[in-house]
Every structure is written in structure tokens, then in C-alpha cells.
PDB file of C-alpha atoms in Angstrom:
ATOM      1  CA  MET A  16       1.110  12.629 -13.327  1.00  0.00           C
ATOM      2  CA  VAL A  17       0.276  12.342  -9.666  1.00  0.00           C
ATOM      3  CA  SER A  18       2.330  14.496  -7.311  1.00  0.00           C
ATOM      4  CA  LEU A  19       2.125  13.482  -3.682  1.00  0.00           C
ATOM      5  CA  TYR A  20       4.012  15.396  -0.997  1.00  0.00           C
ATOM      6  CA  ARG A  21       4.076  14.265   2.592  1.00  0.00           C
ATOM      7  CA  PRO A  22       6.305  16.644   4.526  1.00  0.00           C
ATOM      8  CA  ILE A  23       6.271  16.744   8.292  1.00  0.00           C
ATOM      9  CA  GLN A  24       7.040  20.236   9.586  1.00  0.00           C
ATOM     10  CA  ILE A  25       7.707  20.578  13.276  1.00  0.00           C
ATOM     11  CA  ARG A  26       6.575  23.920  14.667  1.00  0.00           C
ATOM     12  CA  THR A  27       4.347  25.394  17.382  1.00  0.00           C
ATOM     13  CA  CYS A  28       1.085  25.326  15.468  1.00  0.00           C
ATOM     14  CA  GLY A  29      -0.611  21.976  16.179  1.00  0.00           C
ATOM     15  CA  ILE A  30      -1.584  19.340  13.606  1.00  0.00           C
ATOM     16  CA  THR A  31      -2.931  20.889  10.406  1.00  0.00           C
ATOM     17  CA  ALA A  32      -3.047  20.109   6.675  1.00  0.00           C
ATOM     18  CA  ARG A  33      -1.923  22.515   3.932  1.00  0.00           C
ATOM     19  CA  ARG A  34      -1.408  22.079   0.196  1.00  0.00           C
ATOM     20  CA  ASN A  35       2.203  23.134  -0.064  1.00  0.00           C
ATOM     21  CA  ALA A  36       5.516  21.323  -0.216  1.00  0.00           C
ATOM     22  CA  ALA A  37       8.656  20.824   1.903  1.00  0.00           C
ATOM     23  CA  LYS A  38      12.158  19.175   1.629  1.00  0.00           C
ATOM     24  CA  VAL A  39      14.679  16.242   1.721  1.00  0.00           C
ATOM     25  CA  PHE A  40      14.772  13.831  -1.242  1.00  0.00           C
ATOM     26  CA  CYS A  41      15.462  10.099  -1.471  1.00  0.00           C
ATOM     27  CA  SER A  42      15.542   7.862  -4.534  1.00  0.00           C
ATOM     28  CA  MET A  43      15.222   4.100  -4.145  1.00  0.00           C
ATOM     29  CA  GLU A  44      15.330   1.013  -6.325  1.00  0.00           C
ATOM     30  CA  MET A  45      14.430  -2.438  -5.089  1.00  0.00           C
ATOM     31  CA  PRO A  46      17.434  -4.802  -4.995  1.00  0.00           C
ATOM     32  CA  PRO A  47      17.051  -8.101  -6.852  1.00  0.00           C
ATOM     33  CA  PRO A  48      15.070 -10.537  -4.705  1.00  0.00           C
ATOM     34  CA  PRO A  49      16.733 -13.731  -3.476  1.00  0.00           C
ATOM     35  CA  PRO A  50      15.983 -16.922  -5.393  1.00  0.00           C
ATOM     36  CA  SER A  51      12.635 -18.427  -4.483  1.00  0.00           C
ATOM     37  CA  GLN A  52      12.092 -22.143  -3.969  1.00  0.00           C
ATOM     38  CA  SER A  53       8.520 -22.005  -5.254  1.00  0.00           C
ATOM     39  CA  THR A  54       6.739 -19.705  -7.668  1.00  0.00           C
ATOM     40  CA  ILE A  55       4.028 -17.478  -6.234  1.00  0.00           C
ATOM     41  CA  LYS A  56       1.018 -17.310  -8.518  1.00  0.00           C
ATOM     42  CA  VAL A  57      -0.491 -13.832  -8.411  1.00  0.00           C
ATOM     43  CA  VAL A  58      -4.023 -12.765  -9.311  1.00  0.00           C
ATOM     44  CA  ILE A  59      -4.666  -9.037  -9.776  1.00  0.00           C
ATOM     45  CA  VAL A  60      -8.186  -7.755  -9.150  1.00  0.00           C
ATOM     46  CA  GLY A  61      -8.753  -4.348 -10.699  1.00  0.00           C
ATOM     47  CA  ALA A  62      -6.290  -5.205 -13.453  1.00  0.00           C
ATOM     48  CA  THR A  63      -7.305  -2.469 -15.905  1.00  0.00           C
ATOM     49  CA  LYS A  64      -6.817   0.390 -13.441  1.00  0.00           C
ATOM     50  CA  GLU A  65      -3.570   2.324 -13.809  1.00  0.00           C
ATOM     51  CA  ILE A  66      -2.082   0.658 -10.746  1.00  0.00           C
ATOM     52  CA  GLY A  67      -3.372  -2.717 -11.927  1.00  0.00           C
ATOM     53  CA  ARG A  68      -1.604  -2.381 -15.278  1.00  0.00           C
ATOM     54  CA  LYS A  69       1.655  -1.395 -13.554  1.00  0.00           C
ATOM     55  CA  ALA A  70       1.256  -4.372 -11.233  1.00  0.00           C
ATOM     56  CA  ILE A  71       0.847  -6.728 -14.187  1.00  0.00           C
ATOM     57  CA  VAL A  72       4.213  -5.598 -15.536  1.00  0.00           C
ATOM     58  CA  ALA A  73       5.924  -5.683 -12.134  1.00  0.00           C
ATOM     59  CA  VAL A  74       4.681  -9.169 -11.239  1.00  0.00           C
ATOM     60  CA  SER A  75       5.508 -10.528 -14.693  1.00  0.00           C
ATOM     61  CA  LYS A  76       9.108  -9.338 -14.307  1.00  0.00           C
ATOM     62  CA  ALA A  77       9.562 -10.321 -10.655  1.00  0.00           C
ATOM     63  CA  ARG A  78      11.690 -13.364  -9.914  1.00  0.00           C
ATOM     64  CA  GLY A  79       9.753 -16.217  -8.355  1.00  0.00           C
ATOM     65  CA  MET A  80       6.337 -14.863  -9.389  1.00  0.00           C
ATOM     66  CA  GLU A  81       3.888 -15.718 -12.124  1.00  0.00           C
ATOM     67  CA  LEU A  82       0.866 -13.698 -13.183  1.00  0.00           C
ATOM     68  CA  ALA A  83      -1.939 -16.246 -12.967  1.00  0.00           C
ATOM     69  CA  GLY A  84      -4.959 -14.018 -13.403  1.00  0.00           C
ATOM     70  CA  ALA A  85      -6.108 -10.515 -14.344  1.00  0.00           C
ATOM     71  CA  ILE A  86      -9.618  -9.760 -13.102  1.00  0.00           C
ATOM     72  CA  ASP A  87     -11.767  -6.778 -14.063  1.00  0.00           C
ATOM     73  CA  SER A  88     -15.149  -5.870 -15.510  1.00  0.00           C
ATOM     74  CA  GLN A  89     -13.436  -3.846 -18.262  1.00  0.00           C
ATOM     75  CA  CYS A  90     -11.409  -5.029 -21.285  1.00  0.00           C
ATOM     76  CA  ILE A  91     -12.659  -8.603 -20.864  1.00  0.00           C
ATOM     77  CA  GLY A  92     -10.907 -10.971 -23.244  1.00  0.00           C
ATOM     78  CA  GLN A  93      -8.027  -8.620 -24.011  1.00  0.00           C
ATOM     79  CA  ASP A  94      -4.487  -9.750 -23.284  1.00  0.00           C
ATOM     80  CA  ALA A  95      -3.194  -8.583 -19.896  1.00  0.00           C
ATOM     81  CA  GLY A  96       0.224  -7.819 -21.319  1.00  0.00           C
ATOM     82  CA  GLU A  97      -1.131  -5.776 -24.195  1.00  0.00           C
ATOM     83  CA  ILE A  98      -3.378  -3.578 -22.038  1.00  0.00           C
ATOM     84  CA  SER A  99      -0.344  -2.966 -19.801  1.00  0.00           C
ATOM     85  CA  GLY A 100       1.836  -1.780 -22.672  1.00  0.00           C
ATOM     86  CA  MET A 101       4.225  -4.739 -22.580  1.00  0.00           C
ATOM     87  CA  GLU A 102       6.212  -5.496 -25.720  1.00  0.00           C
ATOM     88  CA  GLU A 103       5.060  -9.114 -25.833  1.00  0.00           C
ATOM     89  CA  PRO A 104       1.582 -10.424 -25.008  1.00  0.00           C
ATOM     90  CA  LEU A 105       1.285 -12.588 -21.906  1.00  0.00           C
ATOM     91  CA  GLU A 106      -1.331 -14.847 -23.505  1.00  0.00           C
ATOM     92  CA  LEU A 107      -3.438 -14.283 -20.406  1.00  0.00           C
ATOM     93  CA  PRO A 108      -6.859 -12.704 -21.026  1.00  0.00           C
ATOM     94  CA  VAL A 109      -8.592 -10.309 -18.662  1.00  0.00           C
ATOM     95  CA  LEU A 110     -11.511 -12.144 -17.040  1.00  0.00           C
ATOM     96  CA  ASN A 111     -14.379 -11.160 -14.767  1.00  0.00           C
ATOM     97  CA  ASP A 112     -14.623 -14.568 -13.032  1.00  0.00           C
ATOM     98  CA  LEU A 113     -12.400 -14.631  -9.952  1.00  0.00           C
ATOM     99  CA  THR A 114     -13.737 -18.007  -8.811  1.00  0.00           C
ATOM    100  CA  MET A 115     -12.586 -19.784 -11.959  1.00  0.00           C
ATOM    101  CA  VAL A 116      -9.036 -18.420 -11.654  1.00  0.00           C
ATOM    102  CA  LEU A 117      -8.822 -19.268  -7.949  1.00  0.00           C
ATOM    103  CA  GLY A 118     -10.056 -22.799  -8.606  1.00  0.00           C
ATOM    104  CA  SER A 119      -7.351 -23.339 -11.211  1.00  0.00           C
ATOM    105  CA  ILE A 120      -4.619 -22.227  -8.804  1.00  0.00           C
ATOM    106  CA  ALA A 121      -6.007 -24.369  -5.992  1.00  0.00           C
ATOM    107  CA  GLN A 122      -5.982 -27.452  -8.224  1.00  0.00           C
ATOM    108  CA  SER A 123      -2.300 -26.901  -8.976  1.00  0.00           C
ATOM    109  CA  ARG A 124      -1.581 -26.675  -5.216  1.00  0.00           C
ATOM    110  CA  ALA A 125       0.626 -23.667  -5.884  1.00  0.00           C
ATOM    111  CA  THR A 126       1.241 -20.815  -3.456  1.00  0.00           C
ATOM    112  CA  GLY A 127      -1.029 -17.970  -4.496  1.00  0.00           C
ATOM    113  CA  VAL A 128      -1.745 -14.342  -3.646  1.00  0.00           C
ATOM    114  CA  VAL A 129      -4.674 -12.167  -4.684  1.00  0.00           C
ATOM    115  CA  VAL A 130      -3.764  -8.486  -5.084  1.00  0.00           C
ATOM    116  CA  ASP A 131      -6.943  -6.472  -4.619  1.00  0.00           C
ATOM    117  CA  PHE A 132      -7.206  -3.001  -6.156  1.00  0.00           C
ATOM    118  CA  SER A 133     -10.993  -3.142  -6.379  1.00  0.00           C
ATOM    119  CA  GLU A 134     -13.500  -1.123  -4.324  1.00  0.00           C
ATOM    120  CA  PRO A 135     -14.253  -0.952  -0.580  1.00  0.00           C
ATOM    121  CA  SER A 136     -17.616  -2.666  -1.108  1.00  0.00           C
ATOM    122  CA  THR A 137     -16.070  -5.786  -2.682  1.00  0.00           C
ATOM    123  CA  VAL A 138     -12.911  -6.273  -0.594  1.00  0.00           C
ATOM    124  CA  TYR A 139     -14.457  -8.443   2.123  1.00  0.00           C
ATOM    125  CA  ASP A 140     -16.020 -10.899  -0.325  1.00  0.00           C
ATOM    126  CA  ASN A 141     -12.834 -11.033  -2.417  1.00  0.00           C
ATOM    127  CA  VAL A 142     -10.674 -11.881   0.608  1.00  0.00           C
ATOM    128  CA  LYS A 143     -13.120 -14.543   1.798  1.00  0.00           C
ATOM    129  CA  GLN A 144     -13.231 -16.064  -1.661  1.00  0.00           C
ATOM    130  CA  ALA A 145      -9.435 -16.109  -1.918  1.00  0.00           C
ATOM    131  CA  ALA A 146      -9.135 -17.709   1.529  1.00  0.00           C
ATOM    132  CA  ALA A 147     -11.646 -20.413   0.580  1.00  0.00           C
ATOM    133  CA  PHE A 148      -9.209 -21.514  -2.121  1.00  0.00           C
ATOM    134  CA  GLY A 149      -6.169 -21.201   0.159  1.00  0.00           C
ATOM    135  CA  LEU A 150      -4.797 -17.916  -1.213  1.00  0.00           C
ATOM    136  CA  SER A 151      -3.471 -14.985   0.796  1.00  0.00           C
ATOM    137  CA  SER A 152      -4.415 -11.417  -0.115  1.00  0.00           C
ATOM    138  CA  VAL A 153      -2.768  -8.022  -0.435  1.00  0.00           C
ATOM    139  CA  VAL A 154      -5.394  -5.274  -0.242  1.00  0.00           C
ATOM    140  CA  TYR A 155      -4.640  -1.767  -1.469  1.00  0.00           C
ATOM    141  CA  VAL A 156      -7.968   0.038  -1.448  1.00  0.00           C
ATOM    142  CA  PRO A 157      -7.238   3.436   0.154  1.00  0.00           C
ATOM    143  CA  LYS A 158     -10.854   4.261   1.065  1.00  0.00           C
ATOM    144  CA  ILE A 159     -11.549   0.976   2.856  1.00  0.00           C
ATOM    145  CA  GLU A 160     -13.480   1.455   6.101  1.00  0.00           C
ATOM    146  CA  LEU A 161     -11.826   0.486   9.379  1.00  0.00           C
ATOM    147  CA  ASP A 162     -14.940  -1.517  10.254  1.00  0.00           C
ATOM    148  CA  THR A 163     -14.266  -3.661   7.202  1.00  0.00           C
ATOM    149  CA  VAL A 164     -10.652  -4.105   8.302  1.00  0.00           C
ATOM    150  CA  ALA A 165     -11.861  -5.235  11.752  1.00  0.00           C
ATOM    151  CA  GLU A 166     -14.236  -7.755  10.172  1.00  0.00           C
ATOM    152  CA  LEU A 167     -11.476  -9.062   7.935  1.00  0.00           C
ATOM    153  CA  SER A 168      -9.145  -9.373  10.910  1.00  0.00           C
ATOM    154  CA  ALA A 169     -11.655 -11.508  12.784  1.00  0.00           C
ATOM    155  CA  PHE A 170     -12.205 -13.659   9.708  1.00  0.00           C
ATOM    156  CA  CYS A 171      -8.465 -14.159   9.150  1.00  0.00           C
ATOM    157  CA  GLU A 172      -7.957 -15.243  12.755  1.00  0.00           C
ATOM    158  CA  LYS A 173     -10.557 -17.984  12.342  1.00  0.00           C
ATOM    159  CA  ALA A 174      -9.345 -19.026   8.889  1.00  0.00           C
ATOM    160  CA  SER A 175      -5.610 -18.786   9.757  1.00  0.00           C
ATOM    161  CA  MET A 176      -5.103 -16.951   6.489  1.00  0.00           C
ATOM    162  CA  GLY A 177      -2.624 -14.181   5.753  1.00  0.00           C
ATOM    163  CA  VAL A 178      -3.860 -10.785   4.567  1.00  0.00           C
ATOM    164  CA  LEU A 179      -2.102  -7.427   4.313  1.00  0.00           C
ATOM    165  CA  VAL A 180      -4.285  -4.327   4.273  1.00  0.00           C
ATOM    166  CA  ALA A 181      -1.999  -1.508   3.152  1.00  0.00           C
ATOM    167  CA  PRO A 182      -3.011   2.169   3.445  1.00  0.00           C
ATOM    168  CA  THR A 183       0.043   2.769   1.260  1.00  0.00           C
ATOM    169  CA  LEU A 184       2.331   0.582  -0.837  1.00  0.00           C
ATOM    170  CA  SER A 185       5.008   3.259  -0.905  1.00  0.00           C
ATOM    171  CA  ILE A 186       8.102   2.184   1.030  1.00  0.00           C
ATOM    172  CA  GLY A 187       9.238   5.819   1.054  1.00  0.00           C
ATOM    173  CA  SER A 188       6.006   6.931   2.709  1.00  0.00           C
ATOM    174  CA  VAL A 189       6.436   4.276   5.383  1.00  0.00           C
ATOM    175  CA  LEU A 190       9.999   5.431   6.045  1.00  0.00           C
ATOM    176  CA  LEU A 191       8.759   9.029   6.256  1.00  0.00           C
ATOM    177  CA  GLN A 192       6.166   7.990   8.809  1.00  0.00           C
ATOM    178  CA  GLN A 193       8.780   6.216  10.903  1.00  0.00           C
ATOM    179  CA  ALA A 194      11.064   9.263  10.776  1.00  0.00           C
ATOM    180  CA  ALA A 195       8.160  11.512  11.775  1.00  0.00           C
ATOM    181  CA  ILE A 196       7.359   9.308  14.757  1.00  0.00           C
ATOM    182  CA  GLN A 197      10.975   9.424  15.882  1.00  0.00           C
ATOM    183  CA  ALA A 198      11.016  13.212  15.494  1.00  0.00           C
ATOM    184  CA  SER A 199       7.830  13.551  17.530  1.00  0.00           C
ATOM    185  CA  PHE A 200       9.722  12.500  20.666  1.00  0.00           C
ATOM    186  CA  HIS A 201      11.850  15.639  20.342  1.00  0.00           C
ATOM    187  CA  TYR A 202       9.349  18.226  19.034  1.00  0.00           C
ATOM    188  CA  SER A 203       6.074  19.279  20.602  1.00  0.00           C
ATOM    189  CA  ASN A 204       3.987  20.116  17.522  1.00  0.00           C
ATOM    190  CA  VAL A 205       3.674  18.630  14.054  1.00  0.00           C
ATOM    191  CA  GLU A 206       2.345  20.069  10.809  1.00  0.00           C
ATOM    192  CA  ILE A 207       1.486  17.664   7.989  1.00  0.00           C
ATOM    193  CA  VAL A 208       1.763  19.370   4.607  1.00  0.00           C
ATOM    194  CA  GLU A 209       0.244  17.455   1.697  1.00  0.00           C
ATOM    195  CA  SER A 210      -0.365  18.245  -1.972  1.00  0.00           C
ATOM    196  CA  ARG A 211      -2.516  16.422  -4.524  1.00  0.00           C
ATOM    197  CA  PRO A 212      -3.957  17.553  -7.872  1.00  0.00           C
ATOM    198  CA  ASN A 213      -7.510  16.831  -6.692  1.00  0.00           C
ATOM    199  CA  PRO A 214      -8.355  18.636  -3.420  1.00  0.00           C
ATOM    200  CA  SER A 215     -11.131  16.116  -2.736  1.00  0.00           C
ATOM    201  CA  ASP A 216      -8.417  13.484  -2.153  1.00  0.00           C
ATOM    202  CA  LEU A 217      -7.164  15.410   0.890  1.00  0.00           C
ATOM    203  CA  PRO A 218      -6.319  14.312   3.472  1.00  0.00           C
ATOM    204  CA  SER A 219      -4.926  10.991   2.248  1.00  0.00           C
ATOM    205  CA  GLN A 220      -4.912   7.783   4.285  1.00  0.00           C
ATOM    206  CA  ASP A 221      -1.146   8.189   4.653  1.00  0.00           C
ATOM    207  CA  ALA A 222      -1.524  11.632   6.227  1.00  0.00           C
ATOM    208  CA  ILE A 223      -4.329  10.459   8.516  1.00  0.00           C
ATOM    209  CA  GLN A 224      -2.276   7.481   9.672  1.00  0.00           C
ATOM    210  CA  ILE A 225       0.750   9.668  10.414  1.00  0.00           C
ATOM    211  CA  ALA A 226      -1.394  12.170  12.332  1.00  0.00           C
ATOM    212  CA  ASN A 227      -3.053   9.399  14.365  1.00  0.00           C
ATOM    213  CA  ASN A 228       0.244   7.726  15.237  1.00  0.00           C
ATOM    214  CA  ILE A 229       1.870  10.972  16.317  1.00  0.00           C
ATOM    215  CA  SER A 230      -1.230  12.061  18.249  1.00  0.00           C
ATOM    216  CA  ASP A 231      -1.205   8.767  20.166  1.00  0.00           C
ATOM    217  CA  LEU A 232       2.449   9.283  21.068  1.00  0.00           C
ATOM    218  CA  GLY A 233       1.632  12.776  22.227  1.00  0.00           C
ATOM    219  CA  GLN A 234      -0.955  11.386  24.635  1.00  0.00           C
ATOM    220  CA  ILE A 235       1.527   8.871  26.016  1.00  0.00           C
ATOM    221  CA  TYR A 236       4.447  11.281  26.321  1.00  0.00           C
ATOM    222  CA  ASN A 237       3.263  14.488  27.967  1.00  0.00           C
ATOM    223  CA  ARG A 238       5.541  16.858  26.087  1.00  0.00           C
ATOM    224  CA  GLU A 239       5.946  20.506  26.936  1.00  0.00           C
ATOM    225  CA  ASP A 240       5.451  23.243  24.346  1.00  0.00           C
ATOM    226  CA  MET A 241       8.451  24.591  22.492  1.00  0.00           C
ATOM    227  CA  ASP A 242       9.267  28.248  22.250  1.00  0.00           C
ATOM    228  CA  SER A 243       8.958  29.877  18.802  1.00  0.00           C
ATOM    229  CA  ASP A 244      12.723  30.230  18.321  1.00  0.00           C
ATOM    230  CA  ASN A 245      13.273  26.518  17.753  1.00  0.00           C
ATOM    231  CA  PRO A 246      14.221  25.356  14.224  1.00  0.00           C
ATOM    232  CA  ILE A 247      11.869  23.515  11.872  1.00  0.00           C
ATOM    233  CA  TYR A 248      12.652  19.879  11.003  1.00  0.00           C
ATOM    234  CA  THR A 249      11.209  18.964   7.599  1.00  0.00           C
ATOM    235  CA  ILE A 250      10.809  15.540   5.971  1.00  0.00           C
ATOM    236  CA  ARG A 251       9.544  15.117   2.416  1.00  0.00           C
ATOM    237  CA  HIS A 252       8.606  12.199   0.209  1.00  0.00           C
ATOM    238  CA  ASP A 253       7.382  12.525  -3.397  1.00  0.00           C
ATOM    239  CA  VAL A 254       5.298   9.919  -5.200  1.00  0.00           C
ATOM    240  CA  THR A 255       5.266  11.001  -8.849  1.00  0.00           C
ATOM    241  CA  ASN A 256       3.335   8.019 -10.268  1.00  0.00           C
ATOM    242  CA  VAL A 257       2.046   4.576  -9.316  1.00  0.00           C
ATOM    243  CA  GLN A 258       5.181   2.910 -10.653  1.00  0.00           C
ATOM    244  CA  SER A 259       6.912   3.987  -7.434  1.00  0.00           C
ATOM    245  CA  LEU A 260       4.491   1.746  -5.487  1.00  0.00           C
ATOM    246  CA  MET A 261       5.647  -1.438  -7.213  1.00  0.00           C
ATOM    247  CA  PRO A 262       8.654  -2.230  -4.961  1.00  0.00           C
ATOM    248  CA  GLY A 263       6.290  -2.129  -1.981  1.00  0.00           C
ATOM    249  CA  LEU A 264       3.794  -4.347  -3.773  1.00  0.00           C
ATOM    250  CA  ILE A 265       6.399  -6.988  -4.639  1.00  0.00           C
ATOM    251  CA  LEU A 266       7.642  -6.942  -1.042  1.00  0.00           C
ATOM    252  CA  ALA A 267       4.071  -7.358   0.233  1.00  0.00           C
ATOM    253  CA  ILE A 268       3.409 -10.344  -2.050  1.00  0.00           C
ATOM    254  CA  ARG A 269       6.577 -12.103  -0.868  1.00  0.00           C
ATOM    255  CA  LYS A 270       5.816 -11.524   2.816  1.00  0.00           C
ATOM    256  CA  VAL A 271       2.069 -12.109   3.008  1.00  0.00           C
ATOM    257  CA  VAL A 272       2.326 -15.810   2.121  1.00  0.00           C
ATOM    258  CA  ARG A 273       4.035 -16.397   5.475  1.00  0.00           C
ATOM    259  CA  LEU A 274       1.209 -14.878   7.520  1.00  0.00           C
ATOM    260  CA  LYS A 275      -1.646 -16.620   9.322  1.00  0.00           C
ATOM    261  CA  ASN A 276      -3.532 -13.477  10.252  1.00  0.00           C
ATOM    262  CA  LEU A 277      -4.301  -9.939   9.078  1.00  0.00           C
ATOM    263  CA  VAL A 278      -1.589  -7.276   9.186  1.00  0.00           C
ATOM    264  CA  TYR A 279      -2.454  -3.599   8.767  1.00  0.00           C
ATOM    265  CA  GLY A 280       0.297  -1.475   7.244  1.00  0.00           C
ATOM    266  CA  LEU A 281       3.278  -2.200   5.019  1.00  0.00           C
ATOM    267  CA  GLU A 282       5.599  -1.006   7.798  1.00  0.00           C
ATOM    268  CA  LYS A 283       5.132  -4.370   9.545  1.00  0.00           C
ATOM    269  CA  PHE A 284       7.175  -5.944   6.732  1.00  0.00           C
ATOM    270  CA  LEU A 285      10.121  -3.522   6.881  1.00  0.00           C
TER     271      LEU A 285
END
């Protein structure tokens, strides 16, 4: 189980990171999507990872979507449904040849999206390859370098191809970030409190993004320090497992096909 806490505590102590928790809970389920006029064919790169297996199930069950490919260097030849724990096989084997799958989708002239859970070193080539066959991409590779994002952005502008690079696929985390930004107009100092089982994962991209956004606002709005008697405003969001990222993923797939450029951050779609 992965426990992820992203509280924002407002107090006179500056921006720090601790490994504790805070408050306010929210549970969310995605409403049924509206009927789609055309089926989106989805290819998942990094299909045997935990998040890849969850994505296989989510895409297979999503209205207006079809799992068209499961790409990985592991479990080659095994059924994508079986490795994902589905009751029935999907009769779609895991492959390590992205080009072949993309070519098949391009020949059918279907709308397609590549969901990339791979590694920072392969993201750029994967997006370029997808674009060459007319497919948009959703990239969720948390350790991707911002230089790579900038290069992808320039490429997407020239190719007029839609790409979402998402530091998080958690809708709840995005809502927390928006609430924290709103709170920052009324409080002078912010403390980001985050907890993960592996300390080497700290700070997360989510926490860094929140800190950067709030720091930028602080430079724009020259706020005065609070006195120590002011109350603490706490926001908390828990991600207990990767299943909670699936509503954000499905939303991203539906939205990215309309883009003609690169968008950074799932919040642009909310």
C-alpha cells in the first residue's frame, strides 16, 4: 500500500517538508462519461508496472475506449487482461514493439492515445514515435526532467500534436493544490507536510509543484508576516493506491485528443 499525504499547513515557519500528516478528507468517484461518437484506441507503455496493470483494467472498462496495445519488456506474449487480474482474458498480448502497434492503429485511421508510464530516458522518443503515426500522448513519468518537457513542447508546437505531461494523475491532488493557492492569498507562510513509505521519494513532484506555485504567488503579492496567534488552515489529500489515479487518467485520455500542443499539468483539464 502506498500512503501519500499532501497537507498544506499555514503557519509562520516558511516552506518546509516534514513526514507527518494533517486533515480534511474527500472521497470521489468519476461519474459515467458521456457517450462518445468515436472509440479512442489506447496504447499503454509500461503495461506490466502496477499503474500499467490498473490502467489496462480502467481503459478496458471505460466507455468509448478500447485497449489497442500493451507495451513492455516484461511478460512478453502474456495476455494483458490476465496479468492485470481481470476475470476474462483480453486476447491482447503484451508486446515490446511499439512501432507495430502504432502502425496498426494508423492504418485503421482511428483516434489513438499512447499512455506512457515508461522511464524519463525513453519519453521523448516515445512521444515522437506516437506523433509520427498521428497519436496523442499522456505522459505520467514523475521523474521526467523539465528540459525534456521543454523539448517536447517545442516538438509538439511544430507537429501540432497534443501531449499531456502530468506530474500527477490524482484529481484530488490537483484540487488540493488549487485550494492551497487560494489560501496563500490570505496566509503569509506555508508548510507542506508529506509522507511516503520510502524517504528517498521525498519530496514528490506534487509537493515541489505546489511549493513553486505558492512561492511565485508570494513574489507577486508582497504579503506581510502574520503574528503567531493566527489559526492554522490545514488541507489533506490521501492517495492509498494507484487505483485512485485512474479517474484522472481516463479524463486525460478524453481531453488530450483535442489538443494541438503540449499541456503541463492535469489541472488544465479541470
